[in-house]
XYZ file of C-alpha atoms in Angstrom:
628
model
C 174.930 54.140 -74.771
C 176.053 57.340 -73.167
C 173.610 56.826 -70.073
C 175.062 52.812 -69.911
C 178.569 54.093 -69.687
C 177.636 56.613 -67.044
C 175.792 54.052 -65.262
C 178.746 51.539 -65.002
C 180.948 54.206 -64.651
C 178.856 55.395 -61.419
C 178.658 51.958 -60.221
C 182.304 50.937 -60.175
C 183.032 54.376 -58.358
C 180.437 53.350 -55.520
C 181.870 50.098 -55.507
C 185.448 51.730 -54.654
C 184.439 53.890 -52.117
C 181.923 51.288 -50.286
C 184.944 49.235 -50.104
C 186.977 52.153 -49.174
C 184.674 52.312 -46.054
C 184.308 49.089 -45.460
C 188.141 48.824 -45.125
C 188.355 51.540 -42.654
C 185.747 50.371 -40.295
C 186.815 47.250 -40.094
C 183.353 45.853 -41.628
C 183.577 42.439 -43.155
C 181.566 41.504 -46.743
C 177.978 40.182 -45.627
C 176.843 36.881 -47.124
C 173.916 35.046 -47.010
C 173.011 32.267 -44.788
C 173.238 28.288 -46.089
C 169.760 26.735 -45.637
C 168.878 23.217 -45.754
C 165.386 21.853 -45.949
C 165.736 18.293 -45.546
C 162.166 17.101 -44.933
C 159.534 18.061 -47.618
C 157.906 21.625 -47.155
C 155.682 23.769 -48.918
C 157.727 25.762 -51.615
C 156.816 29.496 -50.189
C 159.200 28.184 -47.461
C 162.174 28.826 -50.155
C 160.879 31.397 -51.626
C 161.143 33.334 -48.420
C 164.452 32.657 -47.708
C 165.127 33.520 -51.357
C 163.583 37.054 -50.974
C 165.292 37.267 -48.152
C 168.879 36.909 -49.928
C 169.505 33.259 -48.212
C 171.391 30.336 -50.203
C 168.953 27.073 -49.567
C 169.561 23.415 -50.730
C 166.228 21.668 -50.755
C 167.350 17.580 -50.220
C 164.690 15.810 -49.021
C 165.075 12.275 -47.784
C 168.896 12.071 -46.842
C 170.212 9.389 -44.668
C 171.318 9.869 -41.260
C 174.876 9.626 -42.300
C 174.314 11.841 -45.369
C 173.112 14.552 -43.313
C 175.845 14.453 -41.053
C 178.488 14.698 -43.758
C 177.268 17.743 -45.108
C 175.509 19.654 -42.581
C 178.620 21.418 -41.458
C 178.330 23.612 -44.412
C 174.977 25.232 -43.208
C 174.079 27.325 -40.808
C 170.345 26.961 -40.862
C 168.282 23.760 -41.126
C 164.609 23.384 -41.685
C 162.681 20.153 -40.814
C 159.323 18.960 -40.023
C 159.001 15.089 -38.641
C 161.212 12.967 -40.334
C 164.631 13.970 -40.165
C 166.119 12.893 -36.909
C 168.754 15.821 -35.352
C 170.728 13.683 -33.288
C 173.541 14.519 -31.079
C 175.822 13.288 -33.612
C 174.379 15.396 -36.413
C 174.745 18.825 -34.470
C 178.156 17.802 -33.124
C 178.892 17.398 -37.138
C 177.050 20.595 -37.530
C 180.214 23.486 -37.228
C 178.302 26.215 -38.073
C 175.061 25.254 -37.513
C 173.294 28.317 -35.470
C 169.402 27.623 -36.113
C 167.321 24.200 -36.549
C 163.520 24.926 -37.641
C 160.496 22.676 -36.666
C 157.972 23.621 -39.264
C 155.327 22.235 -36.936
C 155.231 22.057 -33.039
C 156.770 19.295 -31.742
C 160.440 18.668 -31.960
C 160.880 15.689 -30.300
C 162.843 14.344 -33.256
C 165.642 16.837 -32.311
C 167.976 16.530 -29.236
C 167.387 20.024 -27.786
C 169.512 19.675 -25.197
C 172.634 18.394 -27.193
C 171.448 21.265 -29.155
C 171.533 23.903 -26.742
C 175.281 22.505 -25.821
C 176.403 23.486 -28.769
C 174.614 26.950 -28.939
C 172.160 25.960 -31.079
C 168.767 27.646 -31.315
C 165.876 25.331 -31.595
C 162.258 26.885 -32.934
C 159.221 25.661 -34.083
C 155.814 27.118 -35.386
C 153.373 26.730 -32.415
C 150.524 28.856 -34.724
C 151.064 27.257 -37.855
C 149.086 24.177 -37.334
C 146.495 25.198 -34.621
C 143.665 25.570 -35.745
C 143.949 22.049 -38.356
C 145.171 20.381 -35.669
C 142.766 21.596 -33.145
C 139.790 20.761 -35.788
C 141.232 16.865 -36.334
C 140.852 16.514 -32.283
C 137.022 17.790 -32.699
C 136.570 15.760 -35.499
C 137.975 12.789 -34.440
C 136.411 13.406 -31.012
C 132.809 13.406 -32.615
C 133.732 10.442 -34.829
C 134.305 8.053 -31.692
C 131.772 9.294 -29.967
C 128.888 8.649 -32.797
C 131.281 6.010 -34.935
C 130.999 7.686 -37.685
C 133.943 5.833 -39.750
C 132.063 2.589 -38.676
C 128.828 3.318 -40.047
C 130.470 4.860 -43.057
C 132.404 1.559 -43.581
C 129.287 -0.129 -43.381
C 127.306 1.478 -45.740
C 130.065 0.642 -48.157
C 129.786 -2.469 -47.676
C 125.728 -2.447 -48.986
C 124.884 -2.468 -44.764
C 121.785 -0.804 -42.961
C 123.095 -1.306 -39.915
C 121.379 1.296 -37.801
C 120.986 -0.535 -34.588
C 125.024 -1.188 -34.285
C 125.820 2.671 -34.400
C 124.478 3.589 -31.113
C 126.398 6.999 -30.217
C 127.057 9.345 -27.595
C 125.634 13.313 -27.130
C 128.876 15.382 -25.801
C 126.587 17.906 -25.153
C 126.658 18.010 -21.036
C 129.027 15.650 -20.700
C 132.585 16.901 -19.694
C 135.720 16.943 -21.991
C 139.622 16.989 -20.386
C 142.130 19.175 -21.990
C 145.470 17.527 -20.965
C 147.919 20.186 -22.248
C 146.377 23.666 -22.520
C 148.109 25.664 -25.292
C 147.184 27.099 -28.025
C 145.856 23.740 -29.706
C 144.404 23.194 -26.298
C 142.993 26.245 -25.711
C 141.469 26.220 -29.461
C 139.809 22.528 -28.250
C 138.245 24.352 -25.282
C 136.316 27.066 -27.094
C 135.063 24.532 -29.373
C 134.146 22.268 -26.579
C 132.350 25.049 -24.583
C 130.553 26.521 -28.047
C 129.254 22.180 -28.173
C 128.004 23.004 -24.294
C 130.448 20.842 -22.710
C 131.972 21.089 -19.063
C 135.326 22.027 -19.935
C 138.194 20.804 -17.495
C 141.965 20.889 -18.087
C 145.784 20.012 -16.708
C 148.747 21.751 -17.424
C 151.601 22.644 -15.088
C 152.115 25.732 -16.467
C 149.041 27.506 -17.038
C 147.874 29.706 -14.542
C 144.029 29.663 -13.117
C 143.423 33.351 -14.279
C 144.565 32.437 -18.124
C 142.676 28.928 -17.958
C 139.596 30.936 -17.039
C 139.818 33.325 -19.733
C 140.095 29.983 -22.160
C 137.030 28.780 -20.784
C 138.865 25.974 -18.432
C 138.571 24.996 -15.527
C 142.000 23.950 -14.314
C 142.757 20.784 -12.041
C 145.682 20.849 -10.488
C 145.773 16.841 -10.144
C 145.962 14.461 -12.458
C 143.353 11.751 -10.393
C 140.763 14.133 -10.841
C 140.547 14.498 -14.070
C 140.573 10.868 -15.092
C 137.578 10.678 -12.274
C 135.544 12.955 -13.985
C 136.406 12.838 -17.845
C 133.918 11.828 -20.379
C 136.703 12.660 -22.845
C 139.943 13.293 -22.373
C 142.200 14.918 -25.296
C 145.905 15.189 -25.360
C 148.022 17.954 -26.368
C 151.275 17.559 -25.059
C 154.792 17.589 -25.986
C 156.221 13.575 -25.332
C 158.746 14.319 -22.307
C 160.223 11.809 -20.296
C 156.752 13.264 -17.861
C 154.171 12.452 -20.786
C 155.404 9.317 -21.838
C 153.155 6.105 -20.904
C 150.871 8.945 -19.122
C 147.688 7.265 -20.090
C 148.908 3.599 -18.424
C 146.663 1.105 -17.091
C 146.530 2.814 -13.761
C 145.227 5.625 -15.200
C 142.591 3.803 -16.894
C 141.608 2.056 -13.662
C 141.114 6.041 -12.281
C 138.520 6.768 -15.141
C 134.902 6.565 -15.809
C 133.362 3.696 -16.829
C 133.099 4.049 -21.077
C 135.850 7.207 -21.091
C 137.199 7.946 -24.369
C 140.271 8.894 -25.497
C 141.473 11.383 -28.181
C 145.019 11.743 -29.350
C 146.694 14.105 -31.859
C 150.025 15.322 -30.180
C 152.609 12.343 -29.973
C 152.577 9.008 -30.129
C 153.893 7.269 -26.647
C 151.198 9.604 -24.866
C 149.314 6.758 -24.061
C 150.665 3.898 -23.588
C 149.347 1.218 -26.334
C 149.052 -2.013 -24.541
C 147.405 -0.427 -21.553
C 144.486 1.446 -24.350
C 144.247 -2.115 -26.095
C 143.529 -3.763 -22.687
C 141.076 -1.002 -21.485
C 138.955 -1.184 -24.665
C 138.704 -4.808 -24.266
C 137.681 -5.126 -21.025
C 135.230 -2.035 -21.794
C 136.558 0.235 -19.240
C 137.107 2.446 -22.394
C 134.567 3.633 -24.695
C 136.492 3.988 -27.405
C 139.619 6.482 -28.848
C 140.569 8.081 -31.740
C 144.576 8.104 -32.850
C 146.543 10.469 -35.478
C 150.054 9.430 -33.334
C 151.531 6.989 -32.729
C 155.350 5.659 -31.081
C 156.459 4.347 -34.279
C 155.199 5.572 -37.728
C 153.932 4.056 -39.697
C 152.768 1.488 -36.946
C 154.645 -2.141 -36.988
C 152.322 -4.948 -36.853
C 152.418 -5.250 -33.650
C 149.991 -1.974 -33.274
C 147.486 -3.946 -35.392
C 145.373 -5.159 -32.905
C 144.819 -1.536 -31.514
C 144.182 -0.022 -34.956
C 141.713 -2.773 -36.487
C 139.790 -2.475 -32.878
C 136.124 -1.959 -33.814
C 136.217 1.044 -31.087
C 139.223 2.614 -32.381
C 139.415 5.482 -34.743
C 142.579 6.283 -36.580
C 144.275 8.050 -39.241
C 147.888 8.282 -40.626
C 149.467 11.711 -38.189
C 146.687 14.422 -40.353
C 146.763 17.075 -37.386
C 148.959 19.784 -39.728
C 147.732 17.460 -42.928
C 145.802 20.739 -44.573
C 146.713 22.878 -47.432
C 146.428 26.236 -45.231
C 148.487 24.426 -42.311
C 151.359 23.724 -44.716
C 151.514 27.174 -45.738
C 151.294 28.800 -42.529
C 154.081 26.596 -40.979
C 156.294 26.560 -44.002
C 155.522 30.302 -44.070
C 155.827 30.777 -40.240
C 159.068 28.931 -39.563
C 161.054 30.531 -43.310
C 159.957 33.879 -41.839
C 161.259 33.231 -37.971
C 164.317 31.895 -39.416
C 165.245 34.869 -41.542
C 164.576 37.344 -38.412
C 166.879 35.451 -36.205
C 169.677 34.886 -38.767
C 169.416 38.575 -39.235
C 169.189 39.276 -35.475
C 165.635 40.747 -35.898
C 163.992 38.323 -33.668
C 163.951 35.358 -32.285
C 159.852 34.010 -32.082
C 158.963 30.477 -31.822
C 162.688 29.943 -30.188
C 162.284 27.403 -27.440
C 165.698 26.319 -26.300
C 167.171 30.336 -25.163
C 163.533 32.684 -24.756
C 165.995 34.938 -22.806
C 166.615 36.108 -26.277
C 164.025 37.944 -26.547
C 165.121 41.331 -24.994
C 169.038 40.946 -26.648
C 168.282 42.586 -29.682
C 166.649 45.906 -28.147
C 169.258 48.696 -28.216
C 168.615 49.497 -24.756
C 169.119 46.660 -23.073
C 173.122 45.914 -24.530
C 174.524 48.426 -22.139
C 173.266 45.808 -19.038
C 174.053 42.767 -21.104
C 177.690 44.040 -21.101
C 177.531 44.859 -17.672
C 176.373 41.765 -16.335
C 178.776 39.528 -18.335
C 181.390 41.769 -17.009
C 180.586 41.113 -13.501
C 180.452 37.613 -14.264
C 183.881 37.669 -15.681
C 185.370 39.373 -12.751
C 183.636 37.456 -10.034
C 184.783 33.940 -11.575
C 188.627 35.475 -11.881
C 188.415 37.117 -8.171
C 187.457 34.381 -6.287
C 190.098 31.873 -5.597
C 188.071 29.035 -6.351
C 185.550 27.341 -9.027
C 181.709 29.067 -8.396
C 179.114 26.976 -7.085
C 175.953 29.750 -7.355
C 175.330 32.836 -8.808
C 172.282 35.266 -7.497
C 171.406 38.100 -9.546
C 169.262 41.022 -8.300
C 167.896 43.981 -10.790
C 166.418 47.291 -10.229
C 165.784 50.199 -12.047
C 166.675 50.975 -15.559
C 167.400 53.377 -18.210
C 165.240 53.305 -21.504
C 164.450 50.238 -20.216
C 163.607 48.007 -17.273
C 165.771 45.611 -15.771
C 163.048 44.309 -13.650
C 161.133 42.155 -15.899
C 161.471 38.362 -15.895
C 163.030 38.572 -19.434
C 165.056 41.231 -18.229
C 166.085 39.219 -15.262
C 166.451 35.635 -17.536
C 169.110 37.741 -20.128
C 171.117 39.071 -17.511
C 171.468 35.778 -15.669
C 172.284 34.283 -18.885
C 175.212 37.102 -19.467
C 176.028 36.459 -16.091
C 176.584 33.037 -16.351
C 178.652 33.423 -20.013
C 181.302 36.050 -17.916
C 181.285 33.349 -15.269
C 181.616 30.389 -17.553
C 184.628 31.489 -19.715
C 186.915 31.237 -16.414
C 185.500 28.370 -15.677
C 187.958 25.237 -15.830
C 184.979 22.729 -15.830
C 183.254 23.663 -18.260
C 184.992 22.546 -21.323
C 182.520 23.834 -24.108
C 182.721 27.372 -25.273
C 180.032 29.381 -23.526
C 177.334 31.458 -25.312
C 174.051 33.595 -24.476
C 171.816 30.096 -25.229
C 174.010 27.756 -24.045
C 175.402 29.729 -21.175
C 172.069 28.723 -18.567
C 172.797 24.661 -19.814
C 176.015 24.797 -19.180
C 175.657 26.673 -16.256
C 173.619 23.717 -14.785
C 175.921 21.017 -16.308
C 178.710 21.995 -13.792
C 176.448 22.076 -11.114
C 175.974 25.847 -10.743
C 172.750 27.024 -8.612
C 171.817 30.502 -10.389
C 168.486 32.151 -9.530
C 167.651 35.550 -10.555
C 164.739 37.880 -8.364
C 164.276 42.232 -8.696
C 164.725 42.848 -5.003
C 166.151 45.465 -4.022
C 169.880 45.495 -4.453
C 171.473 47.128 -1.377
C 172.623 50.253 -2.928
C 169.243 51.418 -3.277
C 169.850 54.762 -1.397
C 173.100 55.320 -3.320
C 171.908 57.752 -6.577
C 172.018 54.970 -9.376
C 168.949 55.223 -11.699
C 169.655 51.357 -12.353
C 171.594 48.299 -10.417
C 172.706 44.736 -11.114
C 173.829 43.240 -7.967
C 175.946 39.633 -8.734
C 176.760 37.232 -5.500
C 178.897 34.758 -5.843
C 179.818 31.786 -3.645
C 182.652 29.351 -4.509
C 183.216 25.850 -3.630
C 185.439 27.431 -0.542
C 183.092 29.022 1.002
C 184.151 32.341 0.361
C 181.910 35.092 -1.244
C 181.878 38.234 -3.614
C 178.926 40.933 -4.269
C 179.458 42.887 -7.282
C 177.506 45.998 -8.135
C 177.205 47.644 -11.361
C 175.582 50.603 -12.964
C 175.300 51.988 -16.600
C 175.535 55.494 -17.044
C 174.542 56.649 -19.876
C 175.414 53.576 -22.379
C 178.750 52.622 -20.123
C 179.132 49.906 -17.680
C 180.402 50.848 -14.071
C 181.572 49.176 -10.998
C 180.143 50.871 -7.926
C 180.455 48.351 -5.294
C 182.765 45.419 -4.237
C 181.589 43.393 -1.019
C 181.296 46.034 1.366
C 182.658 48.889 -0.468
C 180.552 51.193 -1.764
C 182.544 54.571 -1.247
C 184.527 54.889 -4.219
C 183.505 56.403 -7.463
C 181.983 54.670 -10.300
C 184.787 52.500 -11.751
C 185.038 51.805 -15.646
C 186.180 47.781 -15.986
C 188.339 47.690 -19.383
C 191.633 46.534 -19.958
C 193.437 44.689 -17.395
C 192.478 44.970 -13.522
C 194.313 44.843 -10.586
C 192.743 44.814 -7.342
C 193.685 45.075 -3.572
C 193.599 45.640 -0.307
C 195.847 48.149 1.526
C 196.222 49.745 5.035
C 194.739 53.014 4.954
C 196.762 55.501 5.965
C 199.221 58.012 4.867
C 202.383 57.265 2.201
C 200.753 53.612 1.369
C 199.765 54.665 -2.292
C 202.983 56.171 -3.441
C 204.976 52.846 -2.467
C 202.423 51.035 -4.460
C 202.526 52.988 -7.541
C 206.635 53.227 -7.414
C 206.565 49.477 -7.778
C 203.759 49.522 -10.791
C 206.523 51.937 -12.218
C 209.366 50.032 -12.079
C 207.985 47.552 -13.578
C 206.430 49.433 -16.365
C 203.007 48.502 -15.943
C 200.976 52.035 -16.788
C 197.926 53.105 -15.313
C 194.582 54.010 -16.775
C 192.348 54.876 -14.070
C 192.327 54.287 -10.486
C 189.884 54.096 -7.506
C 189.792 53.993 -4.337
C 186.897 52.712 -1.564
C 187.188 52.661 2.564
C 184.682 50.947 4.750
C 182.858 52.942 7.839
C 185.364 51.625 10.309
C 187.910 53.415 10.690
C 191.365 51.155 10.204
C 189.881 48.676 8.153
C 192.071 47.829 5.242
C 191.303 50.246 2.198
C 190.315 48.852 -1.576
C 192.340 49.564 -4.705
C 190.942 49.037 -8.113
C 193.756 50.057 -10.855
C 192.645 49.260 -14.330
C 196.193 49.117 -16.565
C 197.016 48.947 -20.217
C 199.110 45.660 -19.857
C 199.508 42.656 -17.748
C 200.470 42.921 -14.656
C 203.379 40.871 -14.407
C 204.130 38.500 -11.424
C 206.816 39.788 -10.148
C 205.145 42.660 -9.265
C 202.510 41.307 -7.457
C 205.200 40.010 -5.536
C 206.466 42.813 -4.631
C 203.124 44.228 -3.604
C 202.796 41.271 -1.210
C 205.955 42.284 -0.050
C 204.845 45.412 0.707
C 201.797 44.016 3.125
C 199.325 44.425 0.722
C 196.641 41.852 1.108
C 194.852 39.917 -1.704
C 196.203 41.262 -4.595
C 194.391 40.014 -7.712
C 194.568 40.763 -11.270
C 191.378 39.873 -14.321
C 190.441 40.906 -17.541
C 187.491 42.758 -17.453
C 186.723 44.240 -20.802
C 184.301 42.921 -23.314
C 185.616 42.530 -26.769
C 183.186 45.293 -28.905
C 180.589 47.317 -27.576
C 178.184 46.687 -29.923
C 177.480 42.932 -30.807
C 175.377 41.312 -33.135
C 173.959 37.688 -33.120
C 173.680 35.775 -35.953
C 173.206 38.948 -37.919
C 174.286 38.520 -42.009
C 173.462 41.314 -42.965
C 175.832 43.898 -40.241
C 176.831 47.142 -41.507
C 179.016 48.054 -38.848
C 181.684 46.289 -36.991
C 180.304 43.587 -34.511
C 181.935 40.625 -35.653
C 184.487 38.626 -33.971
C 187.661 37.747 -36.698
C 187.209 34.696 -35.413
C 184.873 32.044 -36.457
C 183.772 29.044 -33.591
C 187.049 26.757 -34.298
C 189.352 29.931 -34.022
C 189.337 29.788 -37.827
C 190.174 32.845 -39.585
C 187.447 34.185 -41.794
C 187.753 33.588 -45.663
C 186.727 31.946 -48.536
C 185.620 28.645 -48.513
C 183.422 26.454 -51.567
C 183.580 29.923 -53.103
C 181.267 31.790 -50.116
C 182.616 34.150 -47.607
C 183.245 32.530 -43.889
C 180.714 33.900 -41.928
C 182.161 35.309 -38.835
C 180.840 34.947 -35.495
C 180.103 37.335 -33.406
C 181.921 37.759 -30.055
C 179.308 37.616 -27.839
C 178.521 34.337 -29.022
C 181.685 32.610 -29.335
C 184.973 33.935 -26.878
C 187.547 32.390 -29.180
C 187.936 28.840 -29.790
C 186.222 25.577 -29.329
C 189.759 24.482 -27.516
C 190.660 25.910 -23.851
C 193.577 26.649 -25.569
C 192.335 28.732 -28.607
C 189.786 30.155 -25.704
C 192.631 31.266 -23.189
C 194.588 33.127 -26.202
């Protein structure tokens, strides 16, 4: 009894000072994340987010309009095929950061309405592979020898031996349309069977098709010349859909057979049904099809004699279920926790935003974004970003590059009067592209290359105007600096907080002091200062003043009065250094008070608010909220 009082004794005295602490950082209670699984899923899926210390509602079967009136409450959501994410269901979804395919295709959720909102979107590419690589083998042997056939005849007290006349694949040549990892899988099955391999896909390059054992075709027509086979394994995109038509068919060998375990609408049905009866095709197997289950008007397809099918089986084994309720409980977890972000497919810039080394440039570059949209006098209508260098880390890389464009494009966004959604670093690049922004992003070398900076972002600008900025920045250490503006490069290393004024001046003697005498009378106090000069010799002279308040306008007034030229004034800081992303679990001070609405954070159904970090949300969903 003596050891129990101690014991609670201890533990209400570490409960006082932890919230001692927590009340003088600033740190907010963590809470767990609201899961729901709406579809059905292996149970280790909850379990995980269990372990984990996640909240998760397991409702499978809801309606459409069910799931939109609750799914506001959650801010993860884990389906496989069934449930439909529609536009209106993520517009209903407030707090909704993360939707989880436990599987690979995710056609049944409207990424891009997704990505709007500053959603993530993952699936579970590895989960299934292998099963649903093995049902394309299988069901590629079973049309080519009709093995269900004979089986079914056998039942059916038949020795019909004559009937069942098959096809060796040995020799003959198989087509890989889509070359992932299912694909890829297919191929070194194919080649162990001593078939030509061949393959399509857009993305792939020659070197890592040849290392699969492919040998990549970079048209279509020839592959449908020369197939004995042909497989699909590709997402169903507006590209894929109806790709196997009936002038396709017309483009293949005599007898070609067809093999389909990615998504139904592949191949077009009508077209297939029309090629096997006029023999032009073999035969094909189907586990997809563009409605399931199929409406009667799919019967004549499926009760073809030549036709192989089964009921969508490619993920349909008990180690496939694990590994993608497994997979997709485990990604999840990382990325509410900001610990990773695998399997995301709507924002793989993310991938770099959680190493330490790399927040320094992301709070560069969404400076610079920030200050070129509020310097030049009208909207932006492209954004190029150069790299070069680093410290800790390169800024070079193409996920380097990607994350800086995408903090780029954020800065740029939240002064950006078109845009009327609330930018963030995944849906910053969509929205970018919504308002008809042309960003590209390279690593050549910035033009303040000889200057001594161990690292550079370079940012050009062009508004609808015509007129131009370049913007070059530098961290030091862990702090963001300005070291160039257009053409001026001269002046030291300029720290962007607070509020900035900036402009041009004649440069000669006395033209300061009148400038800061009218800053003083109007009580506007000064934080730093810098000045650049160009080469020429009585060009105007830059001014960068950073200030502790707003500049007010009658001041600027005055400064015009005084022949300066293009006076401007911006915000340039970045709310909190150090930013988390979805993390639940932060022990320091990187959320934003502010949840997405501008809510305040609180209780609410007896949970704490989560609160959003800053870096994802800039204040409210409102331009109001947003502007204050």
């Amino acid at each position: 009894s003596v050891l129990a009082t101690c014991t609670r004794m201890t533990t209400r005295a570490l409960l006082r000072c932890g919230g001692m602490v927590s009340r003088r950082l600033g740190v907010q209670p963590a809470r767990s994340a609201m899961v729901l699984c709406s579809d059905s899923i292996d149970p280790v899926c909850v379990d995980i987010f269990r372990e984990r210390g996640h909240d998760v509602d397991y409702k499978v079967g809801l309606q459409p309009s069910d799931l939109k009136e609750i799914i506001h409450k959650y801010d993860g959501l884990v389906v496989r095929s069934a449930t439909k994410v529609t536009a209106d269901v993520i517009s209903a979804a407030s707090n909704l950061k993360v939707v989880g395919r436990a599987g690979v295709g995710v056609d049944n959720i409207d990424v891009p309405e997704a990505t709007k909102h500053g959603v993530l979107v993952m699936n579970t590419p590895g989960g299934n592979t292998v099963s649903t690589a093995q049902l394309a083998i299988s069901l590629l042997c079973s049309a080519a020898r009709a093995i269900p056939q004979a089986d079914m005849s056998m039942k059916d007290g038949e020795w019909a031996r004559s009937s069942f006349m098959g096809i060796e694949m040995s020799g003959k040549t198989l087509a890989i349309i889509g070359c992932g990892r299912i694909g890829q899988t297919v191929a070194d099955w194919g080649n162990s069977m001593h078939m030509k391999v061949i393959g399509f896909d857009p993305v792939l390059s020659v070197a890592d098709a040849r290392e699969a054992g492919i040998q990549l075709y970079s048209n279509l027509d020839d592959i449908w010349a020369e197939a004995d086979f042909v497989t699909l394994h590709t997402p169903l995109t507006p590209d894929t859909r109806n790709l196997v038509d009936d002038a396709a068919i017309d483009k293949c060998k005599e007898g070609v057979i067809f093999v389909n375990c990615a998504r139904g609408g592949i191949i077009d049905e009508d077209s297939l049904l029309r090629g096997l009866e006029s023999g032009k095709v073999g035969g094909a197997a189907l586990d997809v099809y563009p409605t399931e289950p199929p409406p009667e008007s799919s019967k004549a397809l499926l009760q073809h004699p030549k036709v192989v099918c089964t009921p969508h089986l490619g993920a349909s084994t008990d180690e496939a279920q694990i590994n993608v309720a497994r997979d997709i409980a485990e990604q999840m977890c990382n990325t509410l926790e900001n610990k990773g972000f695998d399997g995301v497919m709507n924002a793989r810039h993310l991938s770099l935003s959680t190493v330490p080394a790399m927040e320094p440039f992301m709070e560069l570059s969404e400076i610079l974004g920030k200050l070129a949209a509020q310097l030049l006098p009208s909207p932006i209508q492209s954004i190029k970003v150069e790299s070069w260098g680093g410290r800790d880390i390169s800024v070079t890389s193409k996920a380097a590059r990607d994350l800086i464009l995408a903090m780029v494009q954020k800065g740029v966004l939240q002064h950006t009067a078109a845009c009327e959604a609330v930018p963030n670093l995944i849906s910053a690049p969509f929205l970018a592209d919504t308002v008809g922004m042309q960003c590209t992003a390279s690593n050549d070398l910035p033009s303040l290359v000889g200057m001594p900076y161990r690292n550079l972002i370079t940012v050009t600008c062009n508004s609808e105007d015509g007129e131009s900025l370049v913007l070059s920045g530098s961290v030091f250490g862990t702090e963001a600096r300005i070291v160039q503006m257009d053409q001026y490069k001269s002046f030291p290393a300029f720290k962007p907080d607070g509020y900035l004024l900036k402009f041009r001046n004649c440069d000669e003697p006395g033209q300061l002091s009148q400038l800061l005498a009218v800053l003083e009378k109007h009580s506007v106090n000064i934080a730093r200062l810098s000045l650049g000069r160009q080469d020429d010799a009585g060009e105007l002279a830059l001014c960068l003043i950073s200030c502790d308040t707003a500049v007010p306008t009658v001041a600027i007034q005055d400064l015009e009065a005084l022949g300066v030229k293009e006076v401007m004034v911006a915000r340039a800081d970045v709310f909190g250094r150090k930013r988390g992303f979805y993390s639940f679990r932060c022990s320091s001070s990187l959320l934003c008070p502010l949840t997405a609405g501008g809510r305040a954070g609180g209780q609410a159904g007896g949970r704490t608010e989560l609160l959003k970090p800053l870096l994802f949300v800039a204040g409210g969903k409102d331009k109001e909220t947003r502007a204050q």
